[in-house]
Short mmCIF file of C-alpha atoms in Angstrom, two decimals:
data_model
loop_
_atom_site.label_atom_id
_atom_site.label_comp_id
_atom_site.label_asym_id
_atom_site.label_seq_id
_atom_site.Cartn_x
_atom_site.Cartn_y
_atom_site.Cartn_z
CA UNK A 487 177.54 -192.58 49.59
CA UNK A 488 179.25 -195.16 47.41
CA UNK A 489 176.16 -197.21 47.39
CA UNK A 490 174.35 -193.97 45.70
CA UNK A 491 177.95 -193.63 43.39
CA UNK A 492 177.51 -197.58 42.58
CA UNK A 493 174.14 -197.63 41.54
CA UNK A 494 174.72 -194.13 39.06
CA UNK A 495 177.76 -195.77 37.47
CA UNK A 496 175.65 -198.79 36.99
CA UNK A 497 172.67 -196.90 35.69
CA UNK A 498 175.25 -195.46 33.13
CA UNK A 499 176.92 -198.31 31.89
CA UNK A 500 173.20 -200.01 31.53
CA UNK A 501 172.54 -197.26 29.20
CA UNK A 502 175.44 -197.50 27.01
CA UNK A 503 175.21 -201.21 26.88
CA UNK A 504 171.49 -200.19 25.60
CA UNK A 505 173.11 -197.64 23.12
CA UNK A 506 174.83 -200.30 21.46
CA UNK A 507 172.17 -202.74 20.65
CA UNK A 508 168.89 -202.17 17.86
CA UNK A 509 165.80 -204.11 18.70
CA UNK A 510 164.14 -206.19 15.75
CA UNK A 511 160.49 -204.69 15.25
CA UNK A 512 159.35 -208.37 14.26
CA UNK A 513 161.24 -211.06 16.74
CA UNK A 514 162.20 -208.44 19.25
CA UNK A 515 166.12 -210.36 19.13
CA UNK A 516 168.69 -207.91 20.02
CA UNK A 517 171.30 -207.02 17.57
CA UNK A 518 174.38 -205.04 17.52
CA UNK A 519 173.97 -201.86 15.97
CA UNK A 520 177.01 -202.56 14.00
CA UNK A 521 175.74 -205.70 12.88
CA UNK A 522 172.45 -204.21 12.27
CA UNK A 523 173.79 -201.10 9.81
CA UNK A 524 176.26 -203.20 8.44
CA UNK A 525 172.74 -205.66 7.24
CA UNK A 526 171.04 -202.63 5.95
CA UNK A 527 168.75 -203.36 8.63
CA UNK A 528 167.81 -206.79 8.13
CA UNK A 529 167.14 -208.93 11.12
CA UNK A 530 169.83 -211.91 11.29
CA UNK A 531 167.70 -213.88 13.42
CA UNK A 532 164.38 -213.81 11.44
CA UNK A 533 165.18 -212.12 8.28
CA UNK A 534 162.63 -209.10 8.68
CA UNK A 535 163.43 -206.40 6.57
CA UNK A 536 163.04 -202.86 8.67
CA UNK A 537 162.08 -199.80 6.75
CA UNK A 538 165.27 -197.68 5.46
CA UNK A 539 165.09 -194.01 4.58
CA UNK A 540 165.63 -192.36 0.69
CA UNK A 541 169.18 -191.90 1.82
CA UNK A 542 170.29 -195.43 2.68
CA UNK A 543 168.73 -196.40 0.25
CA UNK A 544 169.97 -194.56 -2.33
CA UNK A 545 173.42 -195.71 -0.92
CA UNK A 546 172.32 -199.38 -0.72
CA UNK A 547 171.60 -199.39 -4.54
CA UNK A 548 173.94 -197.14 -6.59
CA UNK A 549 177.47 -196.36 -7.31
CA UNK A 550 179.00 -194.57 -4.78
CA UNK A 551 179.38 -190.71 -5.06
CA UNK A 552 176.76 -190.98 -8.80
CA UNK A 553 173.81 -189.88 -7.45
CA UNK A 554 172.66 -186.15 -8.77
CA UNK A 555 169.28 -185.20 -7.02
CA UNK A 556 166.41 -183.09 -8.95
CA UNK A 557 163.38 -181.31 -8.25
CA UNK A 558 164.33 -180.95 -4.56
CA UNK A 559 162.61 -177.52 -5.25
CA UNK A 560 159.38 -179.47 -5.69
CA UNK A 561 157.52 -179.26 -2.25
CA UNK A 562 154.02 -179.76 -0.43
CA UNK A 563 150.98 -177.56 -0.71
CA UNK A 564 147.83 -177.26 1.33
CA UNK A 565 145.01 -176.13 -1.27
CA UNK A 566 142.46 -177.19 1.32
CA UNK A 567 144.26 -175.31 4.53
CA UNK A 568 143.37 -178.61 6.35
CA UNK A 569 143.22 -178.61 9.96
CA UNK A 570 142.20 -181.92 12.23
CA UNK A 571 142.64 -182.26 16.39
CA UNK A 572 146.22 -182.39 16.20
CA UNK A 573 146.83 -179.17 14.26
CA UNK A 574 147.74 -177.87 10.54
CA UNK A 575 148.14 -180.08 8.14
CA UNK A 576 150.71 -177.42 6.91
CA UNK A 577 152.63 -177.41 10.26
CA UNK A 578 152.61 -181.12 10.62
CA UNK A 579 154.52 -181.14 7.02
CA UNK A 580 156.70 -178.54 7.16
CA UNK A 581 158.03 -179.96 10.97
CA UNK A 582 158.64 -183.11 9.20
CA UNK A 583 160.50 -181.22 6.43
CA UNK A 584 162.77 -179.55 8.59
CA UNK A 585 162.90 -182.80 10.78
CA UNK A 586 163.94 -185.13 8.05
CA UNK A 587 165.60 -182.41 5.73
CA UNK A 588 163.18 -183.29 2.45
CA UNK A 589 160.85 -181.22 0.32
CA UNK A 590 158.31 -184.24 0.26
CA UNK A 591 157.35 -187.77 0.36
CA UNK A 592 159.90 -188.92 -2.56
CA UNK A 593 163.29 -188.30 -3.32
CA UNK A 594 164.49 -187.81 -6.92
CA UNK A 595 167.50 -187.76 -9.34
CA UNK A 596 169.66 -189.44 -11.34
CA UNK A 597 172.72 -192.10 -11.03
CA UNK A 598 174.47 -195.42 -12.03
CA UNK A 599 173.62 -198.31 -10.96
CA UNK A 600 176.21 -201.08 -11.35
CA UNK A 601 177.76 -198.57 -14.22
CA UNK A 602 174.54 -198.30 -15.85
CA UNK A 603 172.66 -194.31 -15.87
CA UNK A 604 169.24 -194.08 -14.78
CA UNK A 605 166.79 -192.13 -12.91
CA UNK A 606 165.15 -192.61 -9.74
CA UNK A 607 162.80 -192.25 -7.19
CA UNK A 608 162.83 -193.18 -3.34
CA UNK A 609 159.84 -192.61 -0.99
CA UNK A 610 160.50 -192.29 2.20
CA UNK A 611 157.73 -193.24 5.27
CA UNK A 612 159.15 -190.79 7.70
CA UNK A 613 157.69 -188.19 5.75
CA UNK A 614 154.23 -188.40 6.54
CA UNK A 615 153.66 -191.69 6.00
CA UNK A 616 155.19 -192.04 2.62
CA UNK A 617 151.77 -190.44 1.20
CA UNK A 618 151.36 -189.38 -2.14
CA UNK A 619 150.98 -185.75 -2.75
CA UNK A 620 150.68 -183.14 -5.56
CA UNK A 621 154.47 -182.44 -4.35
CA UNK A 622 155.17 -186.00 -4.56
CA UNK A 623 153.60 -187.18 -7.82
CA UNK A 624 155.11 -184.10 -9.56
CA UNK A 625 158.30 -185.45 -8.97
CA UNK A 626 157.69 -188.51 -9.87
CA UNK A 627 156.31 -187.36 -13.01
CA UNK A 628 159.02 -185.35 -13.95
CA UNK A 629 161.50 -187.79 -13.14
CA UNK A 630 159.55 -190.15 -15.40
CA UNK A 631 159.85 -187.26 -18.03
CA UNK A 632 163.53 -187.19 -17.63
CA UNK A 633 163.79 -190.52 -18.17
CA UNK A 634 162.26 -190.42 -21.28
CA UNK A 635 164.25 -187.71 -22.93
CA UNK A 636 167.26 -189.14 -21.88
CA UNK A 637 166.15 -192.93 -22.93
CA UNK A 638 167.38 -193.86 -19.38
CA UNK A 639 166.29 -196.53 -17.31
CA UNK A 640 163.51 -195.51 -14.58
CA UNK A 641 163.45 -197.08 -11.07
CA UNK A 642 161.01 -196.46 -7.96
CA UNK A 643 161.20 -197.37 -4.56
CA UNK A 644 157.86 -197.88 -2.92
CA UNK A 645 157.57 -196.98 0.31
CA UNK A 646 154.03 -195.80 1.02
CA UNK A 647 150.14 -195.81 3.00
CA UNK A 648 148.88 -194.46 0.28
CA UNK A 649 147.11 -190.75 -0.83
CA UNK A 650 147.60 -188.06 1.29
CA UNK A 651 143.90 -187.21 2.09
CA UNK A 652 145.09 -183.73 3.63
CA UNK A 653 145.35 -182.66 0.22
CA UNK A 654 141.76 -183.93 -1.15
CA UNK A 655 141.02 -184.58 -5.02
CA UNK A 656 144.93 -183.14 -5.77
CA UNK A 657 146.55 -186.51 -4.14
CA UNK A 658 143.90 -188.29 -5.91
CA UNK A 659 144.59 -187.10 -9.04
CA UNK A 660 148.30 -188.28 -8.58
CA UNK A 661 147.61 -191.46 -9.32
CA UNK A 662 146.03 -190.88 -12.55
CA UNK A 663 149.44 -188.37 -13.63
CA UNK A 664 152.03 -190.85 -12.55
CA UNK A 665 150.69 -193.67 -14.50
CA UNK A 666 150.02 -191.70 -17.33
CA UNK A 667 154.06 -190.50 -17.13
CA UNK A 668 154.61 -194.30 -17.17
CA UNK A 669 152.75 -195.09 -19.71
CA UNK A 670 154.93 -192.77 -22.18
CA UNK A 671 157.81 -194.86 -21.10
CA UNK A 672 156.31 -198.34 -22.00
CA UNK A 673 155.05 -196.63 -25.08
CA UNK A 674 158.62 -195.68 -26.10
CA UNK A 675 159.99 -199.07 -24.82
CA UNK A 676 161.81 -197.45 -21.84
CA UNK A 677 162.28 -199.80 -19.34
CA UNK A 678 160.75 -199.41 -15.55
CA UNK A 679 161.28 -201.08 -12.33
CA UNK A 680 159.38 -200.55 -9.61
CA UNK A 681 160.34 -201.87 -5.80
CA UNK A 682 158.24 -202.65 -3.85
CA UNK A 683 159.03 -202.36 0.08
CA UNK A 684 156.96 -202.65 3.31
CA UNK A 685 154.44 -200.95 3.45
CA UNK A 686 153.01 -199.84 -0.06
CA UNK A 687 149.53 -198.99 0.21
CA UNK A 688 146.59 -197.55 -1.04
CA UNK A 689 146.58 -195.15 -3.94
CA UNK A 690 150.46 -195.90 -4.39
CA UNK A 691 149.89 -199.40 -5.15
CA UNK A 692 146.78 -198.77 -7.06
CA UNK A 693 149.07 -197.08 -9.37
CA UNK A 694 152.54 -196.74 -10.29
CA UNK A 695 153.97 -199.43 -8.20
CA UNK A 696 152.31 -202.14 -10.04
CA UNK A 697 152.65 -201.83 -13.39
CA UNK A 698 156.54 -201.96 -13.89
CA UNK A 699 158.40 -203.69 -16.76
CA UNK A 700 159.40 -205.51 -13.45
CA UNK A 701 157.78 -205.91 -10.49
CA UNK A 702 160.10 -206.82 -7.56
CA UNK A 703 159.25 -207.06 -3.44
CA UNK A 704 161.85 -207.32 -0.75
CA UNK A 705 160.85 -210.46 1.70
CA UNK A 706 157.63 -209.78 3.89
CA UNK A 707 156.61 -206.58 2.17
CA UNK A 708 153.27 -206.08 3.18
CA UNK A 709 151.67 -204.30 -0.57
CA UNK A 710 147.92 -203.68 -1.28
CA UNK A 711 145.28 -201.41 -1.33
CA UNK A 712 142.68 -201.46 1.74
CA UNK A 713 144.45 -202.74 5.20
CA UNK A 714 143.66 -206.50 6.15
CA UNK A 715 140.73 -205.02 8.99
CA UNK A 716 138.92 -203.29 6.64
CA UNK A 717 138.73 -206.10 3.91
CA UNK A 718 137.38 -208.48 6.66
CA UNK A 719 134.68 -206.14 8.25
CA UNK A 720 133.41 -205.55 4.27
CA UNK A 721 133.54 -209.33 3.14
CA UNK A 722 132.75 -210.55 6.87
CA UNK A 723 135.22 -213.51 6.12
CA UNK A 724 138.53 -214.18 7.93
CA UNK A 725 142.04 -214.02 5.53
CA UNK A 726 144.39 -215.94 4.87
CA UNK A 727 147.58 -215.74 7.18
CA UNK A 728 150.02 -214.52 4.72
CA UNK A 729 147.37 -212.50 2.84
CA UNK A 730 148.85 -209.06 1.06
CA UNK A 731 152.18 -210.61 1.89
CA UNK A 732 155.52 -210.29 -1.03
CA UNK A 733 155.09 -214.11 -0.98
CA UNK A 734 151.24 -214.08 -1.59
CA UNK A 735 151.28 -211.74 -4.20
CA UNK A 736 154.08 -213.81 -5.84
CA UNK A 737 152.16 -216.81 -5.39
CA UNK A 738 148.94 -215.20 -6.93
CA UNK A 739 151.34 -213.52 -9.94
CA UNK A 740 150.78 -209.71 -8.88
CA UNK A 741 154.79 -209.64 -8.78
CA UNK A 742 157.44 -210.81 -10.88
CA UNK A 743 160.00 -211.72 -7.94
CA UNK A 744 160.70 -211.29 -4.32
CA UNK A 745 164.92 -210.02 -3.68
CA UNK A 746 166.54 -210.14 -0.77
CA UNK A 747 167.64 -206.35 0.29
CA UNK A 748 171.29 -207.46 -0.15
CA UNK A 749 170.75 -209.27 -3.06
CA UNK A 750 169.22 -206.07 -4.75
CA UNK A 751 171.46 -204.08 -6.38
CA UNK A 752 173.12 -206.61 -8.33
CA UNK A 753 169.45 -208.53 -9.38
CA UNK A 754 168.73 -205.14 -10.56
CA UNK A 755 172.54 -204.68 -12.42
CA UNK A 756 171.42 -207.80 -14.16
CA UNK A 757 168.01 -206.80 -15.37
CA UNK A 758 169.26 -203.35 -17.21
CA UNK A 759 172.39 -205.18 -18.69
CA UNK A 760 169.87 -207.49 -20.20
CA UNK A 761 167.84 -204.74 -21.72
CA UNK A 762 170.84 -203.10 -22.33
CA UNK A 763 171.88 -205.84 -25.10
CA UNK A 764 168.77 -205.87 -26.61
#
């Protein structure tokens, strides 16, 4: 009996001991969970930066208590009433809606960053994939809007795989309305970042998040348009290593600088204060 009472107590502890520790995606190193929030998720042994969701991020890069979402009413549609083996494309989104508590892909609103107002937009992967929608791009566009009116800085996040095919020629067509809502920024001098973070994909980086004032990548960001497989089987070539890597594209002038996650906020701070005294 206290063989059987042993090895349950054991089993127990071994499981709490697991509860404690977060397992780097990239090295597979072991890191305290404390140490591992308290990094915003960055691996101290190899520096890989792990996907964060619209929330932490949000928290990572403004003023605490300033941010003011909008458009949360904005949501997904299914004009083609797609259906594939695993089900509804309509019950696949609206289970990660109520799993993840957003109306779609990108969350948007308004804050201060390092004192300074601006507007912005974080995608989030959980939510199927990051995709761009007609839900998401509509924020995005009216974000871009506000913005404008209000002669505010604009910021997004980038966190993507690209169109979301479920929706057809609408997600296409996202890409075209996004840029076009940047466009009246840079045509009224209103400047826009864009962040780039691992992954951003497909129609996303085909678009809006590569044509900011300023381009910037956090370390190891994988960013392009057609995955690293599918280039090869086309051109029938092998790739470089570090191909559609944050250093590559810096190397190869696609982006204006890579930022540690830490580092972010305050590289950011210094980029508005700078347009700020012009």
């Amino acid at each position: 009996m206290g063989w059987f009472t042993r090895s349950s107590r054991d089993d127990a502890a071994t499981e709490k001991k697991a509860d404690v520790w977060a397992k780097c995606p990239s090295c597979s190193a072991h890191v305290h969970k404390e140490e591992w929030t308290s990094s915003s998720r960055v691996c101290p042994k190899c520096g890989y930066h792990d996907r964060l969701t619209c929330d932490e991020r949000l928290q990572l890069l403004l003023d605490d208590t300033s941010f003011q979402e909008l458009f949360a009413e904005v949501s997904f549609s299914d004009p083609l009433k797609f259906v594939d083996g695993k089900g509804s494309y309509a019950d696949k989104a609206e289970a990660t809606r109520k799993e993840t508590g957003l109306s779609e892909a990108v969350k948007t609103g308004r804050g201060k960053l390092a004192g300074i107002e601006i507007v912005i937009a974080v995608m989030d992967f959980r939510f199927v994939g990051g995709s761009l929608s007609g839900g998401t791009g509509e924020k995005i566009l009216r974000a871009a809007e506000l913005a404008l009116k209000k002669r505010l800085p604009y910021i997004i996040v980038s966190a993507s795989g690209g169109a979301r095919m479920q929706e057809g020629i609408i997600s296409l067509m996202q890409m075209a309305k996004t840029c076009a809502g940047i466009s009246w920024l840079d045509r009224d001098q209103v400047p826009y970042i864009s962040i780039l973070t691992n992954p951003t994909f497909g129609g996303v980086s085909a678009s809006y998040a590569m044509v900011g004032d300023v381009n910037i990548a956090e370390p190891g960001a994988l960013i392009g348009f057609a995955g690293r497989r599918v280039i090869e089987q086309t051109i029938k070539q092998k790739l470089p290593k570090d191909f559609q890597t944050a250093e590559y594209l810096l190397e190869h002038g696609f982006i204006d600088m890579i930022v540690e996650r830490g580092d972010m906020k305050e590289t950011i701070g210094r980029i508005l204060k700078y347009w700020n005294r012009r």
